[in-house]
JSON list of C-alpha atoms in Angstrom, two decimals:
[
{"chain": "K", "resi": 1, "resn": "MET", "atom": "CA", "xyz": [0.03, -0.08, 0.17]},
{"chain": "K", "resi": 2, "resn": "ASN", "atom": "CA", "xyz": [2.77, 2.21, 0.58]},
{"chain": "K", "resi": 3, "resn": "THR", "atom": "CA", "xyz": [3.72, 2.34, -3.22]},
{"chain": "K", "resi": 4, "resn": "ILE", "atom": "CA", "xyz": [0.41, 3.18, -4.28]},
{"chain": "K", "resi": 5, "resn": "VAL", "atom": "CA", "xyz": [0.12, 6.03, -2.03]},
{"chain": "K", "resi": 6, "resn": "ALA", "atom": "CA", "xyz": [3.37, 6.95, -3.11]},
{"chain": "K", "resi": 7, "resn": "GLN", "atom": "CA", "xyz": [2.39, 7.00, -6.87]},
{"chain": "K", "resi": 8, "resn": "TYR", "atom": "CA", "xyz": [-0.62, 8.83, -5.87]},
{"chain": "K", "resi": 9, "resn": "LEU", "atom": "CA", "xyz": [1.16, 11.74, -4.38]},
{"chain": "K", "resi": 10, "resn": "GLU", "atom": "CA", "xyz": [3.28, 11.58, -7.61]},
{"chain": "K", "resi": 11, "resn": "ALA", "atom": "CA", "xyz": [0.14, 11.94, -9.62]},
{"chain": "K", "resi": 12, "resn": "TRP", "atom": "CA", "xyz": [-0.83, 15.17, -7.52]},
{"chain": "K", "resi": 13, "resn": "ASN", "atom": "CA", "xyz": [2.58, 16.67, -7.88]},
{"chain": "K", "resi": 14, "resn": "ALA", "atom": "CA", "xyz": [3.07, 16.12, -11.57]},
{"chain": "K", "resi": 15, "resn": "THR", "atom": "CA", "xyz": [2.98, 19.62, -13.19]},
{"chain": "K", "resi": 16, "resn": "ASP", "atom": "CA", "xyz": [3.90, 18.30, -16.78]},
{"chain": "K", "resi": 17, "resn": "ALA", "atom": "CA", "xyz": [0.61, 17.33, -18.43]},
{"chain": "K", "resi": 18, "resn": "THR", "atom": "CA", "xyz": [1.57, 14.26, -20.20]},
{"chain": "K", "resi": 19, "resn": "THR", "atom": "CA", "xyz": [3.55, 13.21, -17.09]},
{"chain": "K", "resi": 20, "resn": "ARG", "atom": "CA", "xyz": [0.28, 13.65, -14.96]},
{"chain": "K", "resi": 21, "resn": "THR", "atom": "CA", "xyz": [-2.06, 11.91, -17.38]},
{"chain": "K", "resi": 22, "resn": "ALA", "atom": "CA", "xyz": [0.30, 8.68, -17.61]},
{"chain": "K", "resi": 23, "resn": "ALA", "atom": "CA", "xyz": [0.27, 8.75, -13.63]},
{"chain": "K", "resi": 24, "resn": "ILE", "atom": "CA", "xyz": [-3.52, 9.20, -13.16]},
{"chain": "K", "resi": 25, "resn": "ALA", "atom": "CA", "xyz": [-3.77, 6.02, -15.86]},
{"chain": "K", "resi": 26, "resn": "ARG", "atom": "CA", "xyz": [-1.15, 4.19, -13.83]},
{"chain": "K", "resi": 27, "resn": "VAL", "atom": "CA", "xyz": [-2.81, 4.74, -10.42]},
{"chain": "K", "resi": 28, "resn": "PHE", "atom": "CA", "xyz": [-6.48, 5.01, -10.86]},
{"chain": "K", "resi": 29, "resn": "THR", "atom": "CA", "xyz": [-9.12, 3.05, -12.50]},
{"chain": "K", "resi": 30, "resn": "GLU", "atom": "CA", "xyz": [-10.91, 4.42, -15.37]},
{"chain": "K", "resi": 31, "resn": "THR", "atom": "CA", "xyz": [-13.90, 5.18, -13.76]},
{"chain": "K", "resi": 32, "resn": "ALA", "atom": "CA", "xyz": [-12.35, 6.19, -10.16]},
{"chain": "K", "resi": 33, "resn": "THR", "atom": "CA", "xyz": [-14.02, 8.82, -8.20]},
{"chain": "K", "resi": 34, "resn": "TYR", "atom": "CA", "xyz": [-12.32, 11.70, -6.01]},
{"chain": "K", "resi": 35, "resn": "THR", "atom": "CA", "xyz": [-14.60, 13.38, -3.44]},
{"chain": "K", "resi": 36, "resn": "ASP", "atom": "CA", "xyz": [-13.37, 16.21, -1.00]},
{"chain": "K", "resi": 37, "resn": "PRO", "atom": "CA", "xyz": [-15.02, 19.03, 0.34]},
{"chain": "K", "resi": 38, "resn": "LEU", "atom": "CA", "xyz": [-14.33, 21.22, -2.49]},
{"chain": "K", "resi": 39, "resn": "VAL", "atom": "CA", "xyz": [-14.86, 18.88, -5.52]},
{"chain": "K", "resi": 40, "resn": "ALA", "atom": "CA", "xyz": [-16.39, 15.55, -6.67]},
{"chain": "K", "resi": 41, "resn": "VAL", "atom": "CA", "xyz": [-15.00, 14.15, -10.05]},
{"chain": "K", "resi": 42, "resn": "THR", "atom": "CA", "xyz": [-15.17, 10.99, -11.97]},
{"chain": "K", "resi": 43, "resn": "GLY", "atom": "CA", "xyz": [-12.81, 9.33, -14.57]},
{"chain": "K", "resi": 44, "resn": "HIS", "atom": "CA", "xyz": [-9.42, 10.28, -15.54]},
{"chain": "K", "resi": 45, "resn": "HIS", "atom": "CA", "xyz": [-10.11, 13.48, -17.61]},
{"chain": "K", "resi": 46, "resn": "GLU", "atom": "CA", "xyz": [-12.14, 14.88, -14.39]},
{"chain": "K", "resi": 47, "resn": "LEU", "atom": "CA", "xyz": [-9.25, 13.81, -12.07]},
{"chain": "K", "resi": 48, "resn": "ASP", "atom": "CA", "xyz": [-6.46, 15.39, -14.47]},
{"chain": "K", "resi": 49, "resn": "ALA", "atom": "CA", "xyz": [-8.53, 18.83, -14.36]},
{"chain": "K", "resi": 50, "resn": "ALA", "atom": "CA", "xyz": [-9.11, 18.81, -10.72]},
{"chain": "K", "resi": 51, "resn": "ILE", "atom": "CA", "xyz": [-5.18, 18.16, -10.12]},
{"chain": "K", "resi": 52, "resn": "ALA", "atom": "CA", "xyz": [-4.28, 20.72, -12.70]},
{"chain": "K", "resi": 53, "resn": "GLY", "atom": "CA", "xyz": [-6.68, 23.09, -11.04]},
{"chain": "K", "resi": 54, "resn": "VAL", "atom": "CA", "xyz": [-4.99, 22.66, -7.39]},
{"chain": "K", "resi": 55, "resn": "GLN", "atom": "CA", "xyz": [-1.80, 23.22, -9.01]},
{"chain": "K", "resi": 56, "resn": "ALA", "atom": "CA", "xyz": [-2.70, 26.60, -10.72]},
{"chain": "K", "resi": 57, "resn": "GLN", "atom": "CA", "xyz": [-4.12, 27.65, -7.28]},
{"chain": "K", "resi": 58, "resn": "PHE", "atom": "CA", "xyz": [-1.00, 26.73, -5.59]},
{"chain": "K", "resi": 59, "resn": "PRO", "atom": "CA", "xyz": [2.07, 26.77, -7.66]},
{"chain": "K", "resi": 60, "resn": "GLY", "atom": "CA", "xyz": [5.11, 25.67, -6.71]},
{"chain": "K", "resi": 61, "resn": "TRP", "atom": "CA", "xyz": [3.64, 23.66, -3.73]},
{"chain": "K", "resi": 62, "resn": "VAL", "atom": "CA", "xyz": [3.79, 20.05, -3.28]},
{"chain": "K", "resi": 63, "resn": "PHE", "atom": "CA", "xyz": [1.99, 17.08, -1.57]},
{"chain": "K", "resi": 64, "resn": "THR", "atom": "CA", "xyz": [4.05, 15.21, 0.91]},
{"chain": "K", "resi": 65, "resn": "LEU", "atom": "CA", "xyz": [3.29, 12.11, 2.99]},
{"chain": "K", "resi": 66, "resn": "ALA", "atom": "CA", "xyz": [2.78, 13.35, 6.57]},
{"chain": "K", "resi": 67, "resn": "GLY", "atom": "CA", "xyz": [2.96, 10.11, 8.69]},
{"chain": "K", "resi": 68, "resn": "PRO", "atom": "CA", "xyz": [2.42, 6.42, 8.27]},
{"chain": "K", "resi": 69, "resn": "VAL", "atom": "CA", "xyz": [0.23, 4.70, 6.00]},
{"chain": "K", "resi": 70, "resn": "ASP", "atom": "CA", "xyz": [-2.44, 2.53, 7.33]},
{"chain": "K", "resi": 71, "resn": "ALA", "atom": "CA", "xyz": [-4.45, -0.16, 5.43]},
{"chain": "K", "resi": 72, "resn": "HIS", "atom": "CA", "xyz": [-6.63, -3.19, 5.79]},
{"chain": "K", "resi": 73, "resn": "HIS", "atom": "CA", "xyz": [-8.38, -5.12, 3.12]},
{"chain": "K", "resi": 74, "resn": "ASP", "atom": "CA", "xyz": [-8.70, -2.88, 0.06]},
{"chain": "K", "resi": 75, "resn": "GLN", "atom": "CA", "xyz": [-8.62, 0.25, 1.91]},
{"chain": "K", "resi": 76, "resn": "VAL", "atom": "CA", "xyz": [-5.75, 2.49, 2.74]},
{"chain": "K", "resi": 77, "resn": "ARG", "atom": "CA", "xyz": [-5.63, 5.84, 4.85]},
{"chain": "K", "resi": 78, "resn": "PHE", "atom": "CA", "xyz": [-2.99, 8.31, 5.04]},
{"chain": "K", "resi": 79, "resn": "THR", "atom": "CA", "xyz": [-2.30, 12.16, 5.97]},
{"chain": "K", "resi": 80, "resn": "TRP", "atom": "CA", "xyz": [-0.68, 14.38, 3.50]},
{"chain": "K", "resi": 81, "resn": "ASN", "atom": "CA", "xyz": [0.48, 17.89, 3.52]},
{"chain": "K", "resi": 82, "resn": "LEU", "atom": "CA", "xyz": [0.53, 20.57, 1.39]},
{"chain": "K", "resi": 83, "resn": "GLY", "atom": "CA", "xyz": [2.89, 23.69, 1.18]},
{"chain": "K", "resi": 84, "resn": "PRO", "atom": "CA", "xyz": [5.90, 25.45, -0.76]},
{"chain": "K", "resi": 85, "resn": "ALA", "atom": "CA", "xyz": [8.44, 22.78, -1.54]},
{"chain": "K", "resi": 86, "resn": "ASP", "atom": "CA", "xyz": [11.03, 24.75, 0.65]},
{"chain": "K", "resi": 87, "resn": "GLY", "atom": "CA", "xyz": [8.61, 25.37, 3.69]},
{"chain": "K", "resi": 88, "resn": "PRO", "atom": "CA", "xyz": [6.19, 24.22, 6.16]},
{"chain": "K", "resi": 89, "resn": "ALA", "atom": "CA", "xyz": [2.87, 22.83, 5.45]},
{"chain": "K", "resi": 90, "resn": "ILE", "atom": "CA", "xyz": [-0.11, 25.24, 4.82]},
{"chain": "K", "resi": 91, "resn": "ILE", "atom": "CA", "xyz": [-2.95, 22.79, 4.34]},
{"chain": "K", "resi": 92, "resn": "VAL", "atom": "CA", "xyz": [-3.16, 19.35, 5.90]},
{"chain": "K", "resi": 93, "resn": "GLY", "atom": "CA", "xyz": [-5.80, 16.65, 5.26]},
{"chain": "K", "resi": 94, "resn": "PHE", "atom": "CA", "xyz": [-6.08, 12.81, 5.03]},
{"chain": "K", "resi": 95, "resn": "ASP", "atom": "CA", "xyz": [-7.45, 10.91, 2.43]},
{"chain": "K", "resi": 96, "resn": "VAL", "atom": "CA", "xyz": [-9.10, 7.27, 2.42]},
{"chain": "K", "resi": 97, "resn": "ALA", "atom": "CA", "xyz": [-8.74, 5.21, -0.92]},
{"chain": "K", "resi": 98, "resn": "VAL", "atom": "CA", "xyz": [-10.49, 1.98, -1.96]},
{"chain": "K", "resi": 99, "resn": "ILE", "atom": "CA", "xyz": [-7.93, -0.25, -4.12]},
{"chain": "K", "resi": 100, "resn": "ASP", "atom": "CA", "xyz": [-9.18, -2.28, -7.04]},
{"chain": "K", "resi": 101, "resn": "ASN", "atom": "CA", "xyz": [-6.97, -4.70, -8.48]},
{"chain": "K", "resi": 102, "resn": "GLY", "atom": "CA", "xyz": [-3.85, -2.63, -7.69]},
{"chain": "K", "resi": 103, "resn": "ARG", "atom": "CA", "xyz": [-5.40, 0.51, -8.72]},
{"chain": "K", "resi": 104, "resn": "ILE", "atom": "CA", "xyz": [-7.40, 3.29, -7.03]},
{"chain": "K", "resi": 105, "resn": "SER", "atom": "CA", "xyz": [-11.21, 3.23, -7.42]},
{"chain": "K", "resi": 106, "resn": "GLN", "atom": "CA", "xyz": [-12.31, 5.62, -4.83]},
{"chain": "K", "resi": 107, "resn": "VAL", "atom": "CA", "xyz": [-10.87, 8.40, -2.78]},
{"chain": "K", "resi": 108, "resn": "LEU", "atom": "CA", "xyz": [-12.74, 10.20, 0.10]},
{"chain": "K", "resi": 109, "resn": "GLY", "atom": "CA", "xyz": [-10.71, 13.41, 0.94]},
{"chain": "K", "resi": 110, "resn": "PHE", "atom": "CA", "xyz": [-10.79, 15.23, 4.40]},
{"chain": "K", "resi": 111, "resn": "LEU", "atom": "CA", "xyz": [-9.26, 18.86, 5.01]},
{"chain": "K", "resi": 112, "resn": "ASP", "atom": "CA", "xyz": [-8.02, 19.10, 8.88]},
{"chain": "K", "resi": 113, "resn": "LYS", "atom": "CA", "xyz": [-6.05, 22.25, 8.39]},
{"chain": "K", "resi": 114, "resn": "VAL", "atom": "CA", "xyz": [-7.00, 25.11, 5.99]},
{"chain": "K", "resi": 115, "resn": "PRO", "atom": "CA", "xyz": [-5.85, 28.78, 6.58]},
{"chain": "K", "resi": 116, "resn": "ALA", "atom": "CA", "xyz": [-8.97, 31.22, 6.68]},
{"chain": "K", "resi": 117, "resn": "THR", "atom": "CA", "xyz": [-7.06, 33.19, 3.70]},
{"chain": "K", "resi": 118, "resn": "LEU", "atom": "CA", "xyz": [-5.01, 31.67, 1.10]}
]
């Protein structure tokens, strides 16, 4: 499960469109869903648009793993940080992902720390 989480974060950090598209195809099933308090999307195209939108809103920021990966059955949960590559995390959240044949089919995301102004 550590590998799929690492690949998931790589997809969120891929700023090159071609690299990001390939990462999404590798990590997510074709009909994967992603839902957090700000967005709900389905499929590779919508996932790509959501990730590109976050990158446009926070240029130069990166997602990093913020603790151990916890998994059971076909589910994994983990906490992540988002912030400047050379600075502290500004946003903290955690995701729960469902794994289907080695790829993510569903992500439920939660935001634990979001500043009032960004």
